[in-house]
mmCIF file of C-alpha atoms in Angstrom:
data_model
loop_
_atom_site.group_PDB
_atom_site.id
_atom_site.type_symbol
_atom_site.label_atom_id
_atom_site.label_comp_id
_atom_site.label_asym_id
_atom_site.label_seq_id
_atom_site.Cartn_x
_atom_site.Cartn_y
_atom_site.Cartn_z
ATOM 1 C CA UNK U 1 12.621 49.483 -19.663
ATOM 2 C CA UNK U 2 14.593 51.706 -17.302
ATOM 3 C CA UNK U 3 17.289 53.837 -18.819
ATOM 4 C CA UNK U 4 20.821 53.754 -17.515
ATOM 5 C CA UNK U 5 20.483 50.343 -15.959
ATOM 6 C CA UNK U 6 21.787 47.370 -17.847
ATOM 7 C CA UNK U 7 19.368 44.473 -18.099
ATOM 8 C CA UNK U 8 20.591 41.065 -16.989
ATOM 9 C CA UNK U 9 21.843 38.921 -19.808
ATOM 10 C CA UNK U 10 18.916 36.518 -19.578
ATOM 11 C CA UNK U 11 16.419 39.361 -20.063
ATOM 12 C CA UNK U 12 18.456 40.690 -22.985
ATOM 13 C CA UNK U 13 18.255 37.265 -24.593
ATOM 14 C CA UNK U 14 14.491 37.205 -24.059
ATOM 15 C CA UNK U 15 14.231 40.716 -25.510
ATOM 16 C CA UNK U 16 16.163 39.614 -28.590
ATOM 17 C CA UNK U 17 13.845 36.643 -29.032
ATOM 18 C CA UNK U 18 10.838 38.935 -28.599
ATOM 19 C CA UNK U 19 12.153 41.266 -31.297
ATOM 20 C CA UNK U 20 12.024 38.388 -33.803
ATOM 21 C CA UNK U 21 8.418 37.627 -32.835
ATOM 22 C CA UNK U 22 7.394 41.294 -32.975
ATOM 23 C CA UNK U 23 8.884 41.673 -36.430
ATOM 24 C CA UNK U 24 6.782 38.776 -37.702
ATOM 25 C CA UNK U 25 3.484 39.436 -35.928
ATOM 26 C CA UNK U 26 3.504 43.240 -35.460
ATOM 27 C CA UNK U 27 0.318 44.313 -33.698
ATOM 28 C CA UNK U 28 -0.838 40.802 -32.799
ATOM 29 C CA UNK U 29 1.525 40.853 -29.833
ATOM 30 C CA UNK U 30 1.848 43.428 -27.053
ATOM 31 C CA UNK U 31 4.974 45.270 -25.977
ATOM 32 C CA UNK U 32 7.673 43.377 -24.172
ATOM 33 C CA UNK U 33 7.675 43.425 -20.357
ATOM 34 C CA UNK U 34 11.318 43.229 -19.351
ATOM 35 C CA UNK U 35 10.921 42.232 -15.726
ATOM 36 C CA UNK U 36 13.708 40.121 -14.312
ATOM 37 C CA UNK U 37 11.533 37.418 -12.776
ATOM 38 C CA UNK U 38 9.898 36.284 -15.976
ATOM 39 C CA UNK U 39 9.952 38.528 -19.040
ATOM 40 C CA UNK U 40 6.696 38.233 -20.971
ATOM 41 C CA UNK U 41 4.517 39.538 -23.737
ATOM 42 C CA UNK U 42 0.840 39.166 -24.415
ATOM 43 C CA UNK U 43 -0.890 37.807 -27.472
ATOM 44 C CA UNK U 44 -3.457 40.479 -28.353
ATOM 45 C CA UNK U 45 -5.139 38.556 -31.164
ATOM 46 C CA UNK U 46 -6.076 35.329 -29.423
ATOM 47 C CA UNK U 47 -6.822 33.416 -32.637
ATOM 48 C CA UNK U 48 -3.209 33.918 -33.759
ATOM 49 C CA UNK U 49 -1.828 32.060 -30.732
ATOM 50 C CA UNK U 50 -1.206 28.652 -32.432
ATOM 51 C CA UNK U 51 0.536 30.378 -35.325
ATOM 52 C CA UNK U 52 2.742 32.327 -32.926
ATOM 53 C CA UNK U 53 3.410 29.185 -30.905
ATOM 54 C CA UNK U 54 4.494 27.231 -33.953
ATOM 55 C CA UNK U 55 6.654 30.151 -35.088
ATOM 56 C CA UNK U 56 8.313 30.316 -31.665
ATOM 57 C CA UNK U 57 9.010 26.606 -31.664
ATOM 58 C CA UNK U 58 10.345 26.296 -35.210
ATOM 59 C CA UNK U 59 12.060 29.586 -36.061
ATOM 60 C CA UNK U 60 15.846 28.943 -36.231
ATOM 61 C CA UNK U 61 16.535 31.995 -34.031
ATOM 62 C CA UNK U 62 13.936 31.119 -31.383
ATOM 63 C CA UNK U 63 13.573 27.344 -30.969
ATOM 64 C CA UNK U 64 11.343 27.444 -27.875
ATOM 65 C CA UNK U 65 11.302 23.674 -27.749
ATOM 66 C CA UNK U 66 10.123 23.296 -24.156
ATOM 67 C CA UNK U 67 6.950 24.351 -22.406
ATOM 68 C CA UNK U 68 7.862 24.472 -18.722
ATOM 69 C CA UNK U 69 4.422 25.394 -17.460
ATOM 70 C CA UNK U 70 0.985 26.567 -18.485
ATOM 71 C CA UNK U 71 -1.065 28.255 -15.770
ATOM 72 C CA UNK U 72 -4.576 29.580 -15.777
ATOM 73 C CA UNK U 73 -5.611 33.011 -14.530
ATOM 74 C CA UNK U 74 -8.812 34.759 -13.618
ATOM 75 C CA UNK U 75 -9.185 38.514 -14.121
ATOM 76 C CA UNK U 76 -12.670 39.256 -12.754
ATOM 77 C CA UNK U 77 -12.248 43.049 -13.061
ATOM 78 C CA UNK U 78 -11.507 42.749 -16.764
ATOM 79 C CA UNK U 79 -14.112 40.002 -17.260
ATOM 80 C CA UNK U 80 -11.384 37.817 -18.680
ATOM 81 C CA UNK U 81 -9.699 34.472 -18.197
ATOM 82 C CA UNK U 82 -6.184 33.830 -19.324
ATOM 83 C CA UNK U 83 -3.260 31.488 -19.533
ATOM 84 C CA UNK U 84 0.438 32.075 -19.027
ATOM 85 C CA UNK U 85 2.829 29.798 -20.873
ATOM 86 C CA UNK U 86 6.412 29.604 -19.663
ATOM 87 C CA UNK U 87 8.567 28.675 -22.609
ATOM 88 C CA UNK U 88 12.228 27.832 -22.815
ATOM 89 C CA UNK U 89 14.747 26.860 -25.436
ATOM 90 C CA UNK U 90 16.389 23.897 -23.777
ATOM 91 C CA UNK U 91 19.776 22.820 -25.132
ATOM 92 C CA UNK U 92 19.569 25.338 -27.997
ATOM 93 C CA UNK U 93 19.765 28.980 -26.899
ATOM 94 C CA UNK U 94 18.768 28.677 -23.265
ATOM 95 C CA UNK U 95 16.525 31.750 -23.449
ATOM 96 C CA UNK U 96 13.080 31.871 -21.918
ATOM 97 C CA UNK U 97 9.935 33.937 -22.149
ATOM 98 C CA UNK U 98 6.368 33.850 -20.909
ATOM 99 C CA UNK U 99 3.369 34.350 -23.138
ATOM 100 C CA UNK U 100 -0.024 35.513 -21.906
ATOM 101 C CA UNK U 101 -3.192 34.732 -23.808
ATOM 102 C CA UNK U 102 -6.605 35.963 -22.701
ATOM 103 C CA UNK U 103 -10.212 35.278 -23.559
ATOM 104 C CA UNK U 104 -13.631 36.498 -22.325
ATOM 105 C CA UNK U 105 -14.696 35.142 -18.936
ATOM 106 C CA UNK U 106 -18.034 33.738 -20.064
ATOM 107 C CA UNK U 107 -17.999 31.418 -23.056
ATOM 108 C CA UNK U 108 -14.471 32.376 -23.989
ATOM 109 C CA UNK U 109 -12.075 30.132 -25.808
ATOM 110 C CA UNK U 110 -8.373 29.996 -26.573
ATOM 111 C CA UNK U 111 -6.974 27.946 -29.460
ATOM 112 C CA UNK U 112 -5.018 24.952 -28.210
ATOM 113 C CA UNK U 113 -1.239 24.655 -28.227
ATOM 114 C CA UNK U 114 -1.383 20.917 -27.556
ATOM 115 C CA UNK U 115 -0.223 20.113 -31.085
ATOM 116 C CA UNK U 116 2.776 22.426 -30.740
ATOM 117 C CA UNK U 117 3.971 21.267 -27.310
ATOM 118 C CA UNK U 118 2.480 17.980 -26.119
ATOM 119 C CA UNK U 119 2.978 19.160 -22.528
ATOM 120 C CA UNK U 120 0.151 21.610 -23.146
ATOM 121 C CA UNK U 121 -2.345 18.760 -23.474
ATOM 122 C CA UNK U 122 -2.711 18.002 -19.762
ATOM 123 C CA UNK U 123 -1.851 21.561 -18.694
ATOM 124 C CA UNK U 124 -4.727 22.922 -20.750
ATOM 125 C CA UNK U 125 -7.023 20.272 -19.323
ATOM 126 C CA UNK U 126 -6.052 21.452 -15.845
ATOM 127 C CA UNK U 127 -6.602 25.106 -16.744
ATOM 128 C CA UNK U 128 -10.019 24.161 -18.134
ATOM 129 C CA UNK U 129 -10.789 22.126 -15.006
ATOM 130 C CA UNK U 130 -9.973 25.028 -12.679
ATOM 131 C CA UNK U 131 -11.077 28.074 -14.713
ATOM 132 C CA UNK U 132 -13.460 26.836 -17.381
ATOM 133 C CA UNK U 133 -12.033 28.402 -20.515
ATOM 134 C CA UNK U 134 -12.405 26.266 -23.642
ATOM 135 C CA UNK U 135 -9.403 25.259 -25.709
ATOM 136 C CA UNK U 136 -10.598 24.961 -29.290
ATOM 137 C CA UNK U 137 -9.049 22.071 -31.170
ATOM 138 C CA UNK U 138 -7.838 20.308 -28.017
ATOM 139 C CA UNK U 139 -7.686 16.536 -28.671
ATOM 140 C CA UNK U 140 -9.257 15.492 -25.354
ATOM 141 C CA UNK U 141 -10.677 18.376 -23.336
ATOM 142 C CA UNK U 142 -12.067 16.762 -20.184
ATOM 143 C CA UNK U 143 -11.650 17.620 -16.522
ATOM 144 C CA UNK U 144 -8.394 16.190 -15.261
ATOM 145 C CA UNK U 145 -8.500 16.518 -11.440
ATOM 146 C CA UNK U 146 -12.072 17.160 -10.377
ATOM 147 C CA UNK U 147 -14.721 14.501 -10.960
ATOM 148 C CA UNK U 148 -16.305 14.728 -14.400
ATOM 149 C CA UNK U 149 -19.680 15.798 -12.986
ATOM 150 C CA UNK U 150 -18.261 18.479 -10.674
ATOM 151 C CA UNK U 151 -20.092 21.811 -10.735
ATOM 152 C CA UNK U 152 -18.225 25.064 -11.289
ATOM 153 C CA UNK U 153 -14.578 25.927 -11.699
ATOM 154 C CA UNK U 154 -12.792 25.992 -8.331
ATOM 155 C CA UNK U 155 -10.043 28.559 -8.933
ATOM 156 C CA UNK U 156 -12.306 31.308 -10.226
ATOM 157 C CA UNK U 157 -12.369 34.213 -7.799
ATOM 158 C CA UNK U 158 -16.143 34.056 -7.327
ATOM 159 C CA UNK U 159 -16.289 30.263 -6.879
ATOM 160 C CA UNK U 160 -18.657 28.907 -4.258
ATOM 161 C CA UNK U 161 -18.521 25.227 -3.482
ATOM 162 C CA UNK U 162 -21.590 23.146 -4.287
ATOM 163 C CA UNK U 163 -23.838 22.038 -1.421
ATOM 164 C CA UNK U 164 -23.663 18.329 -2.086
ATOM 165 C CA UNK U 165 -21.938 15.882 -4.362
ATOM 166 C CA UNK U 166 -23.645 12.510 -5.003
ATOM 167 C CA UNK U 167 -25.627 12.986 -1.802
ATOM 168 C CA UNK U 168 -22.558 13.817 0.317
ATOM 169 C CA UNK U 169 -22.467 17.230 1.976
ATOM 170 C CA UNK U 170 -19.498 19.231 0.666
ATOM 171 C CA UNK U 171 -19.106 22.401 2.827
ATOM 172 C CA UNK U 172 -17.720 22.057 6.353
ATOM 173 C CA UNK A 1 -4.706 -9.593 30.023
ATOM 174 C CA UNK A 2 -4.503 -12.320 27.412
ATOM 175 C CA UNK A 3 -4.913 -16.038 27.742
ATOM 176 C CA UNK A 4 -1.262 -16.676 26.979
ATOM 177 C CA UNK A 5 -0.186 -14.504 29.907
ATOM 178 C CA UNK A 6 -1.862 -16.955 32.254
ATOM 179 C CA UNK A 7 0.886 -19.455 31.476
ATOM 180 C CA UNK A 8 -1.006 -22.417 30.078
ATOM 181 C CA UNK A 9 1.098 -25.533 30.361
ATOM 182 C CA UNK A 10 0.887 -29.223 31.220
ATOM 183 C CA UNK A 11 -2.505 -29.786 29.563
ATOM 184 C CA UNK A 12 -4.387 -27.510 31.917
ATOM 185 C CA UNK A 13 -7.982 -26.627 31.308
ATOM 186 C CA UNK A 14 -9.025 -23.028 30.747
ATOM 187 C CA UNK A 15 -12.597 -22.075 31.428
ATOM 188 C CA UNK A 16 -13.833 -18.926 29.769
ATOM 189 C CA UNK A 17 -16.851 -17.542 27.994
ATOM 190 C CA UNK A 18 -17.497 -17.738 24.260
ATOM 191 C CA UNK A 19 -17.492 -13.942 24.145
ATOM 192 C CA UNK A 20 -14.025 -13.856 25.603
ATOM 193 C CA UNK A 21 -12.622 -16.365 23.134
ATOM 194 C CA UNK A 22 -14.202 -14.635 20.153
ATOM 195 C CA UNK A 23 -13.042 -11.224 21.301
ATOM 196 C CA UNK A 24 -9.563 -12.509 22.038
ATOM 197 C CA UNK A 25 -9.284 -14.051 18.576
ATOM 198 C CA UNK A 26 -10.557 -10.905 16.867
ATOM 199 C CA UNK A 27 -8.449 -8.400 18.729
ATOM 200 C CA UNK A 28 -5.274 -10.446 18.473
ATOM 201 C CA UNK A 29 -5.244 -10.514 14.688
ATOM 202 C CA UNK A 30 -6.680 -7.278 13.377
ATOM 203 C CA UNK A 31 -5.968 -7.175 9.678
ATOM 204 C CA UNK A 32 -6.152 -3.631 8.342
ATOM 205 C CA UNK A 33 -6.735 -2.989 4.696
ATOM 206 C CA UNK A 34 -3.498 -1.833 3.126
ATOM 207 C CA UNK A 35 -4.363 1.516 1.624
ATOM 208 C CA UNK A 36 -3.114 4.996 2.330
ATOM 209 C CA UNK A 37 -4.491 8.260 1.016
ATOM 210 C CA UNK A 38 -1.899 10.898 1.903
ATOM 211 C CA UNK A 39 0.971 11.732 4.229
ATOM 212 C CA UNK A 40 -0.673 9.885 7.147
ATOM 213 C CA UNK A 41 -0.043 6.724 5.161
ATOM 214 C CA UNK A 42 3.697 7.336 5.532
ATOM 215 C CA UNK A 43 3.302 7.286 9.311
ATOM 216 C CA UNK A 44 1.122 4.194 9.005
ATOM 217 C CA UNK A 45 3.811 2.475 6.942
ATOM 218 C CA UNK A 46 6.418 3.507 9.504
ATOM 219 C CA UNK A 47 4.226 1.970 12.192
ATOM 220 C CA UNK A 48 4.036 -1.240 10.193
ATOM 221 C CA UNK A 49 7.797 -1.305 9.672
ATOM 222 C CA UNK A 50 10.445 -2.701 11.977
ATOM 223 C CA UNK A 51 10.873 0.174 14.481
ATOM 224 C CA UNK A 52 7.293 0.063 15.693
ATOM 225 C CA UNK A 53 6.521 -3.445 14.475
ATOM 226 C CA UNK A 54 2.737 -3.720 14.374
ATOM 227 C CA UNK A 55 3.006 -7.460 13.864
ATOM 228 C CA UNK A 56 3.574 -7.877 17.581
ATOM 229 C CA UNK A 57 -0.117 -6.926 17.904
ATOM 230 C CA UNK A 58 -1.015 -9.390 15.164
ATOM 231 C CA UNK A 59 -1.757 -6.412 12.916
ATOM 232 C CA UNK A 60 -0.736 -7.063 9.353
ATOM 233 C CA UNK A 61 -1.973 -5.142 6.293
ATOM 234 C CA UNK A 62 -3.952 -7.133 3.755
ATOM 235 C CA UNK A 63 -4.249 -6.254 0.101
ATOM 236 C CA UNK A 64 -7.919 -7.061 -0.242
ATOM 237 C CA UNK A 65 -10.902 -5.587 1.598
ATOM 238 C CA UNK A 66 -12.414 -9.079 1.630
ATOM 239 C CA UNK A 67 -9.628 -10.313 3.885
ATOM 240 C CA UNK A 68 -9.537 -7.380 6.273
ATOM 241 C CA UNK A 69 -11.570 -6.446 9.317
ATOM 242 C CA UNK A 70 -10.098 -3.017 10.008
ATOM 243 C CA UNK A 71 -9.967 0.033 7.804
ATOM 244 C CA UNK A 72 -7.367 2.647 8.688
ATOM 245 C CA UNK A 73 -8.426 5.758 6.801
ATOM 246 C CA UNK A 74 -4.952 7.269 6.639
ATOM 247 C CA UNK A 75 -5.073 10.645 4.978
ATOM 248 C CA UNK A 76 -7.096 13.222 3.100
ATOM 249 C CA UNK A 77 -10.338 11.805 1.720
ATOM 250 C CA UNK A 78 -11.217 13.701 -1.446
ATOM 251 C CA UNK A 79 -14.768 13.810 -2.777
ATOM 252 C CA UNK A 80 -13.604 11.578 -5.610
ATOM 253 C CA UNK A 81 -12.138 9.040 -3.164
ATOM 254 C CA UNK A 82 -15.095 9.180 -0.750
ATOM 255 C CA UNK A 83 -17.257 6.981 -2.955
ATOM 256 C CA UNK A 84 -14.418 4.491 -3.364
ATOM 257 C CA UNK A 85 -13.886 4.414 0.397
ATOM 258 C CA UNK A 86 -17.555 3.541 0.808
ATOM 259 C CA UNK A 87 -17.241 0.793 -1.814
ATOM 260 C CA UNK A 88 -14.178 -0.660 -0.065
ATOM 261 C CA UNK A 89 -15.923 -0.474 3.303
ATOM 262 C CA UNK A 90 -18.912 -2.329 1.884
ATOM 263 C CA UNK A 91 -16.625 -5.055 0.533
ATOM 264 C CA UNK A 92 -15.192 -5.781 3.979
ATOM 265 C CA UNK A 93 -16.781 -8.695 5.849
ATOM 266 C CA UNK A 94 -18.367 -8.045 9.235
ATOM 267 C CA UNK A 95 -17.413 -7.495 11.985
ATOM 268 C CA UNK A 96 -15.469 -4.546 10.632
ATOM 269 C CA UNK A 97 -13.884 -1.611 12.367
ATOM 270 C CA UNK A 98 -12.896 1.813 11.107
ATOM 271 C CA UNK A 99 -10.060 3.903 12.483
ATOM 272 C CA UNK A 100 -9.897 7.471 11.211
ATOM 273 C CA UNK A 101 -6.267 8.561 11.255
ATOM 274 C CA UNK A 102 -5.294 12.228 11.259
ATOM 275 C CA UNK A 103 -7.047 15.582 11.081
ATOM 276 C CA UNK A 104 -8.036 15.308 7.414
ATOM 277 C CA UNK A 105 -10.079 12.164 7.742
ATOM 278 C CA UNK A 106 -11.389 13.252 11.165
ATOM 279 C CA UNK A 107 -12.814 16.593 10.057
ATOM 280 C CA UNK A 108 -11.167 17.853 6.878
ATOM 281 C CA UNK A 109 -8.042 19.119 8.645
ATOM 282 C CA UNK A 110 -6.355 22.129 7.019
ATOM 283 C CA UNK A 111 -8.774 21.860 4.072
ATOM 284 C CA UNK A 112 -11.865 22.472 6.187
ATOM 285 C CA UNK A 113 -12.662 25.867 4.678
ATOM 286 C CA UNK A 114 -11.031 26.268 1.281
ATOM 287 C CA UNK A 115 -10.582 22.633 0.311
ATOM 288 C CA UNK A 116 -13.463 22.398 -2.132
ATOM 289 C CA UNK A 117 -12.449 18.845 -3.052
ATOM 290 C CA UNK A 118 -11.999 17.408 0.456
ATOM 291 C CA UNK A 119 -14.579 15.415 2.376
ATOM 292 C CA UNK A 120 -14.927 17.129 5.767
ATOM 293 C CA UNK A 121 -14.617 13.996 7.855
ATOM 294 C CA UNK A 122 -14.824 10.406 6.687
ATOM 295 C CA UNK A 123 -17.634 9.857 9.229
ATOM 296 C CA UNK A 124 -19.918 11.590 6.718
ATOM 297 C CA UNK A 125 -19.818 8.455 4.590
ATOM 298 C CA UNK A 126 -18.868 5.521 6.845
ATOM 299 C CA UNK A 127 -19.250 4.904 10.604
ATOM 300 C CA UNK A 128 -15.982 5.540 12.472
ATOM 301 C CA UNK A 129 -15.108 3.705 15.704
ATOM 302 C CA UNK A 130 -11.871 5.386 16.742
ATOM 303 C CA UNK A 131 -10.452 8.790 15.818
ATOM 304 C CA UNK A 132 -6.716 9.429 16.089
ATOM 305 C CA UNK A 133 -5.848 13.145 16.196
ATOM 306 C CA UNK A 134 -2.652 14.543 14.720
ATOM 307 C CA UNK A 135 -1.291 15.938 11.490
ATOM 308 C CA UNK A 136 -0.023 13.355 10.889
ATOM 309 C CA UNK A 137 -0.252 11.339 14.128
ATOM 310 C CA UNK A 138 3.019 9.829 15.310
ATOM 311 C CA UNK A 139 3.253 6.029 15.194
ATOM 312 C CA UNK A 140 2.724 5.988 18.971
ATOM 313 C CA UNK A 141 -0.624 7.735 18.486
ATOM 314 C CA UNK A 142 -1.652 5.261 15.818
ATOM 315 C CA UNK A 143 -0.700 2.362 18.087
ATOM 316 C CA UNK A 144 -2.751 4.055 20.817
ATOM 317 C CA UNK A 145 -5.702 4.198 18.422
ATOM 318 C CA UNK A 146 -5.273 0.561 17.449
ATOM 319 C CA UNK A 147 -5.165 -0.414 21.130
ATOM 320 C CA UNK A 148 -8.406 1.515 21.515
ATOM 321 C CA UNK A 149 -9.912 -0.627 18.749
ATOM 322 C CA UNK A 150 -8.732 -3.701 20.642
ATOM 323 C CA UNK A 151 -10.307 -2.311 23.789
ATOM 324 C CA UNK A 152 -13.557 -1.823 21.859
ATOM 325 C CA UNK A 153 -13.491 -5.432 20.674
ATOM 326 C CA UNK A 154 -12.970 -6.517 24.263
ATOM 327 C CA UNK A 155 -16.254 -4.766 25.155
ATOM 328 C CA UNK A 156 -18.223 -6.761 22.605
ATOM 329 C CA UNK A 157 -20.694 -9.494 23.451
ATOM 330 C CA UNK A 158 -22.904 -11.719 21.359
ATOM 331 C CA UNK A 159 -26.136 -9.825 20.799
ATOM 332 C CA UNK A 160 -24.646 -6.488 21.776
ATOM 333 C CA UNK A 161 -24.789 -3.802 19.112
ATOM 334 C CA UNK A 162 -21.755 -1.774 18.088
ATOM 335 C CA UNK A 163 -23.358 1.347 19.520
ATOM 336 C CA UNK A 164 -23.746 -0.363 22.890
ATOM 337 C CA UNK A 165 -20.151 -1.627 22.759
ATOM 338 C CA UNK A 166 -18.927 1.909 22.051
ATOM 339 C CA UNK A 167 -21.036 3.219 24.946
ATOM 340 C CA UNK A 168 -19.570 0.539 27.202
ATOM 341 C CA UNK A 169 -16.085 1.506 26.030
ATOM 342 C CA UNK A 170 -16.728 5.165 26.827
ATOM 343 C CA UNK A 171 -17.942 4.256 30.312
ATOM 344 C CA UNK A 172 -15.254 1.741 31.161
ATOM 345 C CA UNK A 173 -12.247 3.188 29.400
ATOM 346 C CA UNK A 174 -9.258 3.983 31.524
ATOM 347 C CA UNK A 175 -7.970 7.536 31.587
ATOM 348 C CA UNK A 176 -4.349 7.201 30.459
ATOM 349 C CA UNK A 177 -3.200 10.496 31.964
ATOM 350 C CA UNK A 178 -2.434 9.194 35.505
ATOM 351 C CA UNK A 179 -0.517 6.282 33.974
ATOM 352 C CA UNK A 180 1.489 8.640 31.761
ATOM 353 C CA UNK A 181 2.167 10.962 34.716
ATOM 354 C CA UNK A 182 3.320 8.045 36.856
ATOM 355 C CA UNK A 183 5.655 6.865 34.081
ATOM 356 C CA UNK A 184 7.084 10.368 33.710
ATOM 357 C CA UNK A 185 7.656 10.658 37.441
ATOM 358 C CA UNK A 186 9.422 7.308 37.457
ATOM 359 C CA UNK A 187 11.592 8.332 34.502
ATOM 360 C CA UNK A 188 12.623 11.546 36.239
ATOM 361 C CA UNK A 189 13.600 9.815 39.432
#
């Protein structure tokens, strides 16, 4: 946070919401990143993610009742995959925050948030389809866009398309 | 061109060949299968609608492959859709024609390199008779392509294979450029 420069009100609101989360979960969450585009924090203890999610949704001072988006990420240098959840408190406080959760690139898994926000159900399926991280406890973790017998995860940085699919040549 | 242009009246007799009658019947009522895959389908729908009025060619989309003799592959064919396209093509009765509309179904279009999910040309799974370039092609282009299909049908004879008909079409087809140039000159004058 830069000194001597007032943060926009929306970021201040996010910072206030973050303070409540930090107080509850201490070292399980990272420091707050007060950028103006989308203020975020990271969940450092991945297994605590559903607990944090539920806390964020139900705490009377937070009420993040709306998951706007859940995107997948690939960090090949760190050997990690991750998700970014954009959360908002619609019709309650109007504040918003993004949460990053990471897991190892090979065989990694992130606990599901599908029971906290139903939106996460299909979003997590898409993240799995494109990046291949598992969501433990997900009610129906199948590919959502690619065919079920597709090989590989297309949005990984090192993805190479398969030679043929059901006898049809795939590359140009 | 057509039989009706000859002005049949007063119980006259028309003498023609069986080939001609069959070809005339086929090319005057091409029924495309009504399915669109992407943005090209919007242009195809516009071509079907009142401004371009495909019904004046006897072209009218049918909802079942079993009732259609022309498949307009209008749009991006994904790997998932490719197998369904083949299934639909197989359900169409012969003689059947395929028109590939737009860059995507011609060769993969903008997805040719990084589109892992796109079939790089529908001719990898079904035989294509006429390709219409464009992204998406304007209705005029599509009509041009459909007229090319009609021209192909006109080349057909009993006992002549599709490959031979296509070869005949390539040999006999008229280069439209002089016609277009003449029209432009006339419009300028």
